[in-house]
XYZ file of N, CA and C in Angstrom:
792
model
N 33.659 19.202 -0.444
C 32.909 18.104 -1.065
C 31.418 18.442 -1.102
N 30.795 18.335 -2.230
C 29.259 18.376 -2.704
C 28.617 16.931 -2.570
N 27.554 17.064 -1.203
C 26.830 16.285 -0.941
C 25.291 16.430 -1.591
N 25.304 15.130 -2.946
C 23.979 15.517 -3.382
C 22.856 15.368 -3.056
N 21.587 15.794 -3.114
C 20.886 16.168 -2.289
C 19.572 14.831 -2.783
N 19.163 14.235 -1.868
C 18.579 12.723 -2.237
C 16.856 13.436 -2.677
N 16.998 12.358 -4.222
C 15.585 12.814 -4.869
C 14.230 11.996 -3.925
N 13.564 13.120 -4.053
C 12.205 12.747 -2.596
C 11.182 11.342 -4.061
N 10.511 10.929 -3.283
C 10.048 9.764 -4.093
C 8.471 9.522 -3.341
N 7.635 9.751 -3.874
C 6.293 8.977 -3.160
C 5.942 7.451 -3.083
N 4.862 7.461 -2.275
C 5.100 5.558 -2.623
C 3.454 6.118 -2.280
N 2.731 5.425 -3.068
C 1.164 5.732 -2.277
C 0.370 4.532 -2.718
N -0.583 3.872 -1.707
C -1.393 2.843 -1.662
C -2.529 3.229 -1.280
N -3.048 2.413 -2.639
C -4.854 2.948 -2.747
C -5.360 1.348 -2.853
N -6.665 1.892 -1.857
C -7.315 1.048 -1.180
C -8.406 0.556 -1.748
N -9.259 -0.776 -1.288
C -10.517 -1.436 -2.580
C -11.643 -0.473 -2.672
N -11.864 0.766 -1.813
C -12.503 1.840 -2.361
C -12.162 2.342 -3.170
N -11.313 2.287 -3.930
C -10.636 2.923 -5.557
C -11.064 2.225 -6.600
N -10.354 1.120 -5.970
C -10.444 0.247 -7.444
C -12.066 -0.707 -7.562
N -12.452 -0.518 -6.449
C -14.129 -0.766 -6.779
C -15.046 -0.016 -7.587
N -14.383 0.964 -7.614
C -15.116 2.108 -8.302
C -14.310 2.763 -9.995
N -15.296 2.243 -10.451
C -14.496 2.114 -11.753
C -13.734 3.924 -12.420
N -14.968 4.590 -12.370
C -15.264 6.245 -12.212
C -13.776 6.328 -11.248
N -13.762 6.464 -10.175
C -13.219 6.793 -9.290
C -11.845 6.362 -9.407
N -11.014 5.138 -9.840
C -10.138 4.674 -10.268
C -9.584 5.531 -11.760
N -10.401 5.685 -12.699
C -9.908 6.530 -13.847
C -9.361 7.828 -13.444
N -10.106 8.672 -12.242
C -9.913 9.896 -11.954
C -8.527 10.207 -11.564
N -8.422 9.036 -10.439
C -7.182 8.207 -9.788
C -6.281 8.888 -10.929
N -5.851 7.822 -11.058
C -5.116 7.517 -12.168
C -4.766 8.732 -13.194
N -5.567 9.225 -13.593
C -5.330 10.040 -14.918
C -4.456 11.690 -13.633
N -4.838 11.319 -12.168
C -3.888 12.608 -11.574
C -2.904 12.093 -10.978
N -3.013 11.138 -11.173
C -1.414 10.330 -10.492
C -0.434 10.244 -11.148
N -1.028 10.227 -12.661
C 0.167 10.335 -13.899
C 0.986 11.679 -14.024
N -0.122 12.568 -13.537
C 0.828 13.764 -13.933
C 1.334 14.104 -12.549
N 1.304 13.795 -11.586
C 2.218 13.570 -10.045
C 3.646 13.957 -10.502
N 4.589 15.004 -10.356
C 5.925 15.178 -11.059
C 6.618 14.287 -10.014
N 7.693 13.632 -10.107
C 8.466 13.083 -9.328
C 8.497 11.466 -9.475
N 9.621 11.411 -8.909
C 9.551 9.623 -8.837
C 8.434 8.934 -8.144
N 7.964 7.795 -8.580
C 6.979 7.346 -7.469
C 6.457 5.951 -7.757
N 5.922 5.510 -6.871
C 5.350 3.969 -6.794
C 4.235 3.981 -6.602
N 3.316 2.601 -7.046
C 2.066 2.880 -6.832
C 1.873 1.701 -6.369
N 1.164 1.366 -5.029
C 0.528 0.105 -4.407
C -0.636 -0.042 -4.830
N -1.506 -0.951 -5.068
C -2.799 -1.329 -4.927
C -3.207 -2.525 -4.152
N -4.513 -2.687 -3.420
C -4.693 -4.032 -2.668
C -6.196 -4.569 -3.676
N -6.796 -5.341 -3.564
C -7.596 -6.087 -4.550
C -9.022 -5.909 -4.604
N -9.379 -5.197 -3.707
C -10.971 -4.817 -3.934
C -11.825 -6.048 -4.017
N -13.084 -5.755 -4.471
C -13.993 -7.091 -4.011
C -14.225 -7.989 -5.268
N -13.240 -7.774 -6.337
C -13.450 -8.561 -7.355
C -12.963 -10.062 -6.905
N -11.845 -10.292 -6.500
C -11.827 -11.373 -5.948
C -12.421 -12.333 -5.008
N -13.322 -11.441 -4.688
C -14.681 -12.204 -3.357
C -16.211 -12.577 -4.342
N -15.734 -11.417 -5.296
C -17.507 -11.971 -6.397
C -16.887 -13.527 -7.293
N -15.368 -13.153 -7.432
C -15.451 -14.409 -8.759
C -15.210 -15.953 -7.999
N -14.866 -15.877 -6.819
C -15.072 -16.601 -5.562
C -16.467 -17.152 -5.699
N -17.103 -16.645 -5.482
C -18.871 -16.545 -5.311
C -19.526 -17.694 -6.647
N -18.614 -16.464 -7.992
C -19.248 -17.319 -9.394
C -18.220 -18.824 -9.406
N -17.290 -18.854 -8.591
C -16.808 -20.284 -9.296
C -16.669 -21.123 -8.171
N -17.761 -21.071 -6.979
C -18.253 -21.768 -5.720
C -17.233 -22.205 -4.917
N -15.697 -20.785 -5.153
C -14.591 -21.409 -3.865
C -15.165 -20.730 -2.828
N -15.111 -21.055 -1.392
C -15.037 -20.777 -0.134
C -14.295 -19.248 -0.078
N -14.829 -18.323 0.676
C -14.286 -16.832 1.180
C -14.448 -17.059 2.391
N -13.061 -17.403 2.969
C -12.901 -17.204 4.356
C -12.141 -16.099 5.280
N -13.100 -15.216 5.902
C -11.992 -13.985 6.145
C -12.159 -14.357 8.186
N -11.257 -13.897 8.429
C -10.931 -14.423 10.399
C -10.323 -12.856 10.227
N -11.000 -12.062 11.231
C -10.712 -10.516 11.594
C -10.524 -10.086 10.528
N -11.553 -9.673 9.162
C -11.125 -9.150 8.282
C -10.159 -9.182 6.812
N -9.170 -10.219 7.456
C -8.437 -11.060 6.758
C -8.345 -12.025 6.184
N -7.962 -12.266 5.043
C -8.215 -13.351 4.543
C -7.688 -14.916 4.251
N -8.492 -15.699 4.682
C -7.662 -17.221 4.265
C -7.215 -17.757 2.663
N -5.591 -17.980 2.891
C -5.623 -18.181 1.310
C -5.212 -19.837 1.467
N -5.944 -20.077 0.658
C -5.716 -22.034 0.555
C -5.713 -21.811 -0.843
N -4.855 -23.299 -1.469
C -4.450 -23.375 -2.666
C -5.607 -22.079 -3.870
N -6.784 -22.837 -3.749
C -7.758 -22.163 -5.063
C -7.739 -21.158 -4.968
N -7.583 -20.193 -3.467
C -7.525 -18.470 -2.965
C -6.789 -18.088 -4.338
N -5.399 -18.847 -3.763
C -4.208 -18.017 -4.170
C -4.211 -17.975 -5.466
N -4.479 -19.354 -6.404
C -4.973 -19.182 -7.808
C -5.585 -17.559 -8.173
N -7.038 -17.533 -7.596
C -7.693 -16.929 -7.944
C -7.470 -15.660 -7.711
N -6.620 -15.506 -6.583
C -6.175 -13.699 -6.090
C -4.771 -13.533 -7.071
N -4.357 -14.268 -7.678
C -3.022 -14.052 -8.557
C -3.274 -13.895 -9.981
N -4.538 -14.127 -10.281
C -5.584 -13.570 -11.510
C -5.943 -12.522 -11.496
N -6.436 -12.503 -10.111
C -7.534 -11.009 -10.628
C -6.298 -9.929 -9.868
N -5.477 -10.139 -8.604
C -4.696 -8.946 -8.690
C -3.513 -8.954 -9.457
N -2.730 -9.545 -9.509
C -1.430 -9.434 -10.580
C -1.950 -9.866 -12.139
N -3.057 -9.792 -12.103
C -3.686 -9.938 -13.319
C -4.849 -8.412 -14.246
N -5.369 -8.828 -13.675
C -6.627 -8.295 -14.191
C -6.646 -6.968 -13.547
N -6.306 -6.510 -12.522
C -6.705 -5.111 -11.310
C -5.164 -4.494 -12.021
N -3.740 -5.199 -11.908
C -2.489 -4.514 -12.140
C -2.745 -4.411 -13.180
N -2.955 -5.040 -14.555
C -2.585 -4.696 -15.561
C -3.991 -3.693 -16.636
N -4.651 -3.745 -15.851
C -5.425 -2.279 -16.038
C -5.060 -1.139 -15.309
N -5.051 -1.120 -14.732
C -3.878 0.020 -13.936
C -2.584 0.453 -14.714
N -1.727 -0.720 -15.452
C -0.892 -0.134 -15.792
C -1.268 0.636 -17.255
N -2.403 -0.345 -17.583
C -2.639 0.179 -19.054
C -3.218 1.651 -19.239
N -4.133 1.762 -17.936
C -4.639 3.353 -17.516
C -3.281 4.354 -17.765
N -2.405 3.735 -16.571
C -1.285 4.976 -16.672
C -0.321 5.152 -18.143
N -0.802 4.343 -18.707
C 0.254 4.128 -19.983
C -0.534 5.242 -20.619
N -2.227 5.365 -20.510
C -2.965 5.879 -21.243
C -2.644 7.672 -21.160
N -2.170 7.989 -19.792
C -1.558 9.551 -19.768
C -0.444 9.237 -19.395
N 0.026 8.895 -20.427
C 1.813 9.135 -21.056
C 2.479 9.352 -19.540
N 2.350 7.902 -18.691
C 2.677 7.580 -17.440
C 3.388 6.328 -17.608
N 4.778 5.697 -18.220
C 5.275 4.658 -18.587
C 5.488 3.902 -17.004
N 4.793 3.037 -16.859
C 4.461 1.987 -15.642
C 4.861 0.519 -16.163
N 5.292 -0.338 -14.928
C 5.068 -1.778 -15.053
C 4.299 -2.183 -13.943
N 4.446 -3.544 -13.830
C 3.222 -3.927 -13.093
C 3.920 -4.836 -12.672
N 4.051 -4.833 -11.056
C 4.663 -6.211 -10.142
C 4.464 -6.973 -9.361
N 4.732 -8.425 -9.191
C 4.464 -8.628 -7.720
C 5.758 -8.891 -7.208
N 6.027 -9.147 -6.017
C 7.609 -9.524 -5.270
C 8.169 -9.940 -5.972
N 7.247 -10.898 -6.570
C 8.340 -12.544 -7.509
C 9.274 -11.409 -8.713
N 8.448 -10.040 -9.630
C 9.173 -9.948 -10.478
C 10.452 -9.120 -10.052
N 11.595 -9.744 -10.687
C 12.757 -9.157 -10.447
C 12.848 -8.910 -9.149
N 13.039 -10.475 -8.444
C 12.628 -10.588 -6.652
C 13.225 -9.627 -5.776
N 12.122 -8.837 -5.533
C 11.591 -7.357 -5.250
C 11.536 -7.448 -4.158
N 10.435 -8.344 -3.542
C 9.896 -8.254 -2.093
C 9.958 -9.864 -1.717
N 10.874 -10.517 -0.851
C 11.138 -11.773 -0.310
C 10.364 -11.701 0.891
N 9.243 -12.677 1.267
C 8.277 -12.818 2.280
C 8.657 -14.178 2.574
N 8.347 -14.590 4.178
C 8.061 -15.743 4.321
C 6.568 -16.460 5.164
N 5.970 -17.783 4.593
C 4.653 -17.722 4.867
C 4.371 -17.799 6.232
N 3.550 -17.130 6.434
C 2.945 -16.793 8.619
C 2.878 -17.779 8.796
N 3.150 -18.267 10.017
C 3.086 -19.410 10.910
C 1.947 -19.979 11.235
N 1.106 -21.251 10.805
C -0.134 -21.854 11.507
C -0.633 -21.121 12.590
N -0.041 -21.006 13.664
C -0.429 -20.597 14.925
C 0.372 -19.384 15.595
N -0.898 -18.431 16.034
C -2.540 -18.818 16.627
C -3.311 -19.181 15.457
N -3.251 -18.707 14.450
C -4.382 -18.987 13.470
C -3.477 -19.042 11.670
N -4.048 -19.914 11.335
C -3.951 -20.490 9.873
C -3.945 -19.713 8.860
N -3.539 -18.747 8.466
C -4.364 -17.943 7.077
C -3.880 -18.430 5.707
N -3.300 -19.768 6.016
C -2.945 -20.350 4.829
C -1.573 -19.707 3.966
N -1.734 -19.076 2.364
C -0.451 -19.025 2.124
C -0.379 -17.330 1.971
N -0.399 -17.203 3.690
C -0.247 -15.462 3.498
C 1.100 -14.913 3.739
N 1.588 -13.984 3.470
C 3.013 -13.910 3.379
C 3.600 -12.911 4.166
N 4.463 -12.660 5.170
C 4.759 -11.627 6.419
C 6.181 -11.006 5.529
N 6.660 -9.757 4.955
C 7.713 -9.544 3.984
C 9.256 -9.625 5.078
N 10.088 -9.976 4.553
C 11.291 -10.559 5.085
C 12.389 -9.236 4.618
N 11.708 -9.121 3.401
C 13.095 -8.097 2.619
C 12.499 -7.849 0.984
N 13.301 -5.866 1.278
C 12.842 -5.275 -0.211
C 14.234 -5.367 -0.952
N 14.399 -5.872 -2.406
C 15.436 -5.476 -2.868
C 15.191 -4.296 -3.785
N 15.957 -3.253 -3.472
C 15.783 -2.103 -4.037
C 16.428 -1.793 -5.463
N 17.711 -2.959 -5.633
C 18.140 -2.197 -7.247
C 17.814 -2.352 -8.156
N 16.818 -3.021 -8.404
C 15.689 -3.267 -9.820
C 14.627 -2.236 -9.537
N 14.477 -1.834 -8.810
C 13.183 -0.418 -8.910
C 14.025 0.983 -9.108
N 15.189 0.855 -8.606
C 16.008 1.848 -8.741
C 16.352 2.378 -9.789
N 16.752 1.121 -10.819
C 17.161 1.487 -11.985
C 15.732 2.169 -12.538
N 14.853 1.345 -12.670
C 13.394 1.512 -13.308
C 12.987 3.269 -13.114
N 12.900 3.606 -11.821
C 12.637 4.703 -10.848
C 13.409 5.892 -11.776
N 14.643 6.024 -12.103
C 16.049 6.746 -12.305
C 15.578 6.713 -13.824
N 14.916 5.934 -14.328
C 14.502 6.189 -15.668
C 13.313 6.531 -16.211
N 12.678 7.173 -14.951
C 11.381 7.436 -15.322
C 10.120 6.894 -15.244
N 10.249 5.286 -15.115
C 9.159 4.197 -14.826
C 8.832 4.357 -13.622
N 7.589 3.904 -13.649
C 6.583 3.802 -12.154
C 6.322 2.290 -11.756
N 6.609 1.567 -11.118
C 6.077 0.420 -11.086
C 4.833 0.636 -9.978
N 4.575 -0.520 -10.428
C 2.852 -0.962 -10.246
C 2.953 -2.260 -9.073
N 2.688 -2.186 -7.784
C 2.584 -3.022 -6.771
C 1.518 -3.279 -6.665
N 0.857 -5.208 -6.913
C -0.364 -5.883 -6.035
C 0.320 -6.377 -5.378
N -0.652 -7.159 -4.586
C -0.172 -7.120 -3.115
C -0.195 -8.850 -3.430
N 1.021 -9.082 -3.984
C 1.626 -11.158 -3.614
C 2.960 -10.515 -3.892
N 3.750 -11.882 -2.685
C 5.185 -11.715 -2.752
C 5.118 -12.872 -3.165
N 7.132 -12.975 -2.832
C 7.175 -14.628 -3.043
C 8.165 -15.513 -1.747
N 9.042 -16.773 -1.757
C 9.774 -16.786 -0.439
C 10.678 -16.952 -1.319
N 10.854 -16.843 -2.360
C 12.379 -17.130 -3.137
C 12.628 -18.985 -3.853
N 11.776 -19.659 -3.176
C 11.445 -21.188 -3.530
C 10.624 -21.349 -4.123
N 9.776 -20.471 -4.662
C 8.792 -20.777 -6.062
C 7.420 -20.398 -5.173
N 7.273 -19.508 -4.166
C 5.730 -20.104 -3.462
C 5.544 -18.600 -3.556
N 4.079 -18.436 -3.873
C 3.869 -16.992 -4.104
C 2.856 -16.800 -3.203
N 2.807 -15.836 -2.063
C 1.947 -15.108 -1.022
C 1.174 -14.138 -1.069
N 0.320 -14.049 -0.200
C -0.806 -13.152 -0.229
C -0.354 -12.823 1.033
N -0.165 -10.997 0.669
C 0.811 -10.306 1.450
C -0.122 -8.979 1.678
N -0.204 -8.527 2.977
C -1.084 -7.050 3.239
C -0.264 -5.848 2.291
N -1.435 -5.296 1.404
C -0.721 -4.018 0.151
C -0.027 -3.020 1.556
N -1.044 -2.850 2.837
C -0.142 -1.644 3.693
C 1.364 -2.005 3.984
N 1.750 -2.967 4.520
C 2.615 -4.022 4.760
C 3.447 -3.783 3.325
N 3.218 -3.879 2.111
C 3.572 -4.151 1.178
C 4.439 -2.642 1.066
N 3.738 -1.378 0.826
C 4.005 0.000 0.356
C 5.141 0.299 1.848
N 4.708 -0.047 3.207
C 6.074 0.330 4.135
C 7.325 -0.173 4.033
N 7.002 -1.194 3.477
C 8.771 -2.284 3.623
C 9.169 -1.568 2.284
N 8.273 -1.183 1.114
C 9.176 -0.892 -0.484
C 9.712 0.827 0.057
N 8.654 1.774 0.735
C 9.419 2.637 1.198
C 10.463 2.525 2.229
N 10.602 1.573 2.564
C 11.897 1.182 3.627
C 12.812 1.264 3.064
N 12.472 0.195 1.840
C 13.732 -0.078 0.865
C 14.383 0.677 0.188
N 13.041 1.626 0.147
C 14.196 2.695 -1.251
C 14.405 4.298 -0.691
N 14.732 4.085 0.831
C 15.078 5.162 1.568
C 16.529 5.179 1.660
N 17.358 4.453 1.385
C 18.706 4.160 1.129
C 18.718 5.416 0.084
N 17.761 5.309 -0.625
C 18.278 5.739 -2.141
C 17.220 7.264 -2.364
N 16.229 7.225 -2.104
C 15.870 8.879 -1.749
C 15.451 9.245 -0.389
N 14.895 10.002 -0.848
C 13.812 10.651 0.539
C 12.557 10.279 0.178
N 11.863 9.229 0.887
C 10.456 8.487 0.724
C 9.580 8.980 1.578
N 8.493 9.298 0.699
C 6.778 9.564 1.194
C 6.636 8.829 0.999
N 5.387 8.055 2.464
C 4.614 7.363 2.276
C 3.019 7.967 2.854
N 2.310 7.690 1.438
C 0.922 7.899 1.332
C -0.255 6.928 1.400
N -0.768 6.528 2.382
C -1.787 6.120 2.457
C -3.208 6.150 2.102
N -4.071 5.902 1.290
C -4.932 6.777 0.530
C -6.119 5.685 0.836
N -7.625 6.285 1.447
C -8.435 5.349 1.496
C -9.642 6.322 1.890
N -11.045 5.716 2.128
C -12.382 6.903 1.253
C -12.127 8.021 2.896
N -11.655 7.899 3.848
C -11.956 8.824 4.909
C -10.580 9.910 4.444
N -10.861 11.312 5.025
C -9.942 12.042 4.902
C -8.842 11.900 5.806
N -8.855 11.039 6.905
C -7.544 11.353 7.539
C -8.167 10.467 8.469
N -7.343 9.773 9.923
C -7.882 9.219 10.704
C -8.806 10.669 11.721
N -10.031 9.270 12.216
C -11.002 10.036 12.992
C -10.774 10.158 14.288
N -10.707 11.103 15.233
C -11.366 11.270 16.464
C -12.967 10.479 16.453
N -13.649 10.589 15.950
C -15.134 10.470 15.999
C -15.382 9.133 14.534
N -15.500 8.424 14.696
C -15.977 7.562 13.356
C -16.856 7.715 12.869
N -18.007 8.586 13.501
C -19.601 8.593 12.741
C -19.248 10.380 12.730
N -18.335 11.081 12.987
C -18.191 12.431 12.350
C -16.575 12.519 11.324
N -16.575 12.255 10.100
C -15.777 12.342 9.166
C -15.207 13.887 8.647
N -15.542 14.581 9.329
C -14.915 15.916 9.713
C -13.818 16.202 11.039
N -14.128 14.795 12.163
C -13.010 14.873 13.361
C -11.878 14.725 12.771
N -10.612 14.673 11.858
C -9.586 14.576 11.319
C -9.075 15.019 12.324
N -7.801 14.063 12.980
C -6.330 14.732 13.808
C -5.839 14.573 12.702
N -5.027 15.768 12.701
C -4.449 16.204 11.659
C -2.677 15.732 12.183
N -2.549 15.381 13.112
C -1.213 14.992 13.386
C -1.040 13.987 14.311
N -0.279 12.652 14.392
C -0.178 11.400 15.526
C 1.522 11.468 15.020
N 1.893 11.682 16.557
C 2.947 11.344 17.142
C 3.122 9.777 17.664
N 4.016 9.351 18.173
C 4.273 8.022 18.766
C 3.619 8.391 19.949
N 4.051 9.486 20.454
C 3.277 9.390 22.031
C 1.870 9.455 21.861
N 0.944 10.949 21.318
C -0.458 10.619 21.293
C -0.503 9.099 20.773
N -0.372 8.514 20.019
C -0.723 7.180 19.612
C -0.858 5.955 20.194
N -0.059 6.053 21.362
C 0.127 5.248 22.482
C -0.981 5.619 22.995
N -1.524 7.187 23.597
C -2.565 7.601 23.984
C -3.859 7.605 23.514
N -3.931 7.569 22.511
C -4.830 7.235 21.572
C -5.915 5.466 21.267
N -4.825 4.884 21.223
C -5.081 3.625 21.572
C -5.141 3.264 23.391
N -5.167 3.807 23.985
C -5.531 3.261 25.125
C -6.836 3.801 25.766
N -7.231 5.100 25.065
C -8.447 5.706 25.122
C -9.309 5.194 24.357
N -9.243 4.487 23.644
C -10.124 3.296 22.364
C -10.602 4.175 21.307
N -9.763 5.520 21.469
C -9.968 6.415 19.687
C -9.857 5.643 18.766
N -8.232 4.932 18.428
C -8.401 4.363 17.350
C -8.756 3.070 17.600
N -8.999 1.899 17.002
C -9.219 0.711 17.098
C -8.979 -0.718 15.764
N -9.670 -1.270 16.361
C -9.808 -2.354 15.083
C -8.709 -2.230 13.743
N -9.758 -2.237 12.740
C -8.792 -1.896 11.227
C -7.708 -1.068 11.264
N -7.518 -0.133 12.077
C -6.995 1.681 11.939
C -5.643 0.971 12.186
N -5.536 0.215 13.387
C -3.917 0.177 14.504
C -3.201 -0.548 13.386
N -3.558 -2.328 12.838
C -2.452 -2.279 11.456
C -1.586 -1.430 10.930
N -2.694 -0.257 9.854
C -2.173 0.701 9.060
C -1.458 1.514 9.838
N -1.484 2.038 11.238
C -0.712 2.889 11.955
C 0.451 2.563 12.577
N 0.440 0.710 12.762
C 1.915 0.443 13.046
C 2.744 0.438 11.921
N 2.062 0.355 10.640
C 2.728 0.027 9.500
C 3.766 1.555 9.456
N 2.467 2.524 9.632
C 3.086 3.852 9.461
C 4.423 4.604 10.355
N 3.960 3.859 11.755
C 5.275 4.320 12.610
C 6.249 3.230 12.115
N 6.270 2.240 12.134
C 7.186 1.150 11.658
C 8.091 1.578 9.884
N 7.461 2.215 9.484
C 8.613 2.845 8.545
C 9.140 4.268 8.428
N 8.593 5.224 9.715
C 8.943 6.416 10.188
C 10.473 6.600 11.272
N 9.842 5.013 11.779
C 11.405 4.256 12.937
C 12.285 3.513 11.622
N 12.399 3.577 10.285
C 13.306 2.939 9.596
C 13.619 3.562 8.518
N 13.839 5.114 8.990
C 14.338 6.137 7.326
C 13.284 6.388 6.741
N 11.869 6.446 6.699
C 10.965 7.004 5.855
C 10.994 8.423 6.276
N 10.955 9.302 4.928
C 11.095 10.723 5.654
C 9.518 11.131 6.192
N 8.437 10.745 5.881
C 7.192 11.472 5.926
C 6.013 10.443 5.914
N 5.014 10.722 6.362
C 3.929 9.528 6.375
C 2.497 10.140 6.235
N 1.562 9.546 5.671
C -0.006 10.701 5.265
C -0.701 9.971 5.208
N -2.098 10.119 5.782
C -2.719 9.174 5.859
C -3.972 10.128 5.085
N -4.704 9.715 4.302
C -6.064 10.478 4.173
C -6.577 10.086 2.442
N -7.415 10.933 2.145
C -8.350 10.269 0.914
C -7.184 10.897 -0.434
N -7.288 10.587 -1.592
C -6.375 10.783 -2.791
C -6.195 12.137 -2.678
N -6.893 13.008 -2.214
C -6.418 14.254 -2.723
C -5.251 14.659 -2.105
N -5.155 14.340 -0.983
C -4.125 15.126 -0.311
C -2.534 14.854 -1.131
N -2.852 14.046 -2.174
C -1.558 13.747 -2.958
C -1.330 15.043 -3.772
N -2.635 15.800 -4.365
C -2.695 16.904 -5.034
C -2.865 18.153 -4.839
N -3.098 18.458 -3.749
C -3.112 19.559 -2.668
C -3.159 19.565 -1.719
N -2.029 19.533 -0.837
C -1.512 19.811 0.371
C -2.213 20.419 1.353
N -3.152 21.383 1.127
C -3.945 22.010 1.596
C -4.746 21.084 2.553
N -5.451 20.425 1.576
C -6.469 19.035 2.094
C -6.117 18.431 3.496
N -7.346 18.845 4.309
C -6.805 18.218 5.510
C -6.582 16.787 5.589
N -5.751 16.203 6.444
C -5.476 14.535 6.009
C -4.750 14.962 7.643
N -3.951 13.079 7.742
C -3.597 13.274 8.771
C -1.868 12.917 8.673
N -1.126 13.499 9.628
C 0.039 13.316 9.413
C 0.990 12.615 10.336
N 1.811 11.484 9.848
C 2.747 11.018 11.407
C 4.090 11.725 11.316
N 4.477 11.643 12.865
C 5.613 11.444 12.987
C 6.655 11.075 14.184
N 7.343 10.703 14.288
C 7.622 10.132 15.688
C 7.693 10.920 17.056
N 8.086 12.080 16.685
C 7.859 12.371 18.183
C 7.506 14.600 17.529
């Protein structure tokens, strides 16, 4: 019996240093299209949604970085990201003969979240993901399409969430590890995580579960970093074949130092 051999698939999420940068987003884009292979593309929302906040006098409330979504949030983050940020993105990749759609959970209910709990703290209608359904990307995937991930799910009852894009890109590579062999790429302006934060040349080039444990108790990594790194062991412990953390290039040459997980 011929056991066929599972097609490898990227999943990579680029961060509001991309898409803030208009230059920098085209560049994106126009090398992501020609990326050979199956693949997905995450995006999270950049600061357009905090300026049009500003021009139409709603409240920006962020508690550790994060953000509070109350009714007008969610309006306004379901405009500008499943709006305005995805569907330039998709129109970019359409532009180098990169046939993309553009999703959030809700389409062809993709990603089922349910909303975080009041307590300890409120973040309103933010969404913790419950479950990826994989056979609507599958088909899409198998035919050549790329879909296009912002970062809102839904709970399946009509309520649409504001859901972390890292959070977002681990659970869809969770999902569609059934069905290939999934990279997950992390892409954001540092090359790789730091030893040193004020030297952007310290790159560890490799975190295990154990250094990482070690790592965090020595206060290397901290703050922002530990999220994205549980995200990363958390889909390394659930069938992801590979995990990368570092700035866009390392999608295009391997070479590029970046940093790499893996469990042990």
């Amino acid at each position: 019996m011929i056991i066929e051999e599972m097609k490898t698939i990227k999943i990579v999420k680029i961060g509001g240093n991309i898409i803030n940068d208009e230059a920098a987003l085209h560049s994106f884009l126009a090398n992501f299209a020609q990326l050979k292979g199956p693949k997905v593309l995450v995006h999270g929302g950049g600061k357009l949604a905090s300026e049009l906040a500003k021009q139409l006098n709603i409240p920006v409330t962020m508690i550790d970085g994060r953000r509070v979504t109350d009714t007008q949030t969610l309006d306004l983050i379901t405009m500008v990201y499943a709006g305005k940020i995805n569907k330039q993105i998709v129109a970019q990749l359409q532009a180098h003969n990169a046939n993309a759609i553009g999703f959030t959970g809700a389409d062809g209910n993709t990603i089922i979240s349910t909303k975080r709990p009041a307590e300890p703290i409120d973040y309103g209608f933010a969404g913790d993901v419950v479950t990826v359904n994989p056979q609507v990307l599958t088909i899409l995937i198998n035919n050549e399409v790329t879909p296009v991930f912002c970062a809102i799910t839904h709970d399946a009852n009509g309520q649409l969430l504001n859901t972390n894009a890292d959070t977002i890109a681990s659970e869809i590579a969770i999902g569609l590890s059934a069905h290939f062999s999934t990279e997950l790429y992390y892409c954001f302006e540092k090359s790789g995580v730091l030893s040193d934060v004020t030297d952007d040349n310290s790159i560890i080039e490799q975190i295990t579960s154990e250094s990482y444990a070690q790592l965090k108790a020595d206060g290397v990594i901290f703050e922002g970093m530990l999220p994205k790194l549980d995200n990363c062991f958390h889909a390394l412990k659930n069938n992801v074949h590979k995990v990368h953390i570092g700035s866009t290039t390392m999608l295009f040459n391997s070479k590029n130092k970046h940093t790499s997980l893996q469990l042990s």
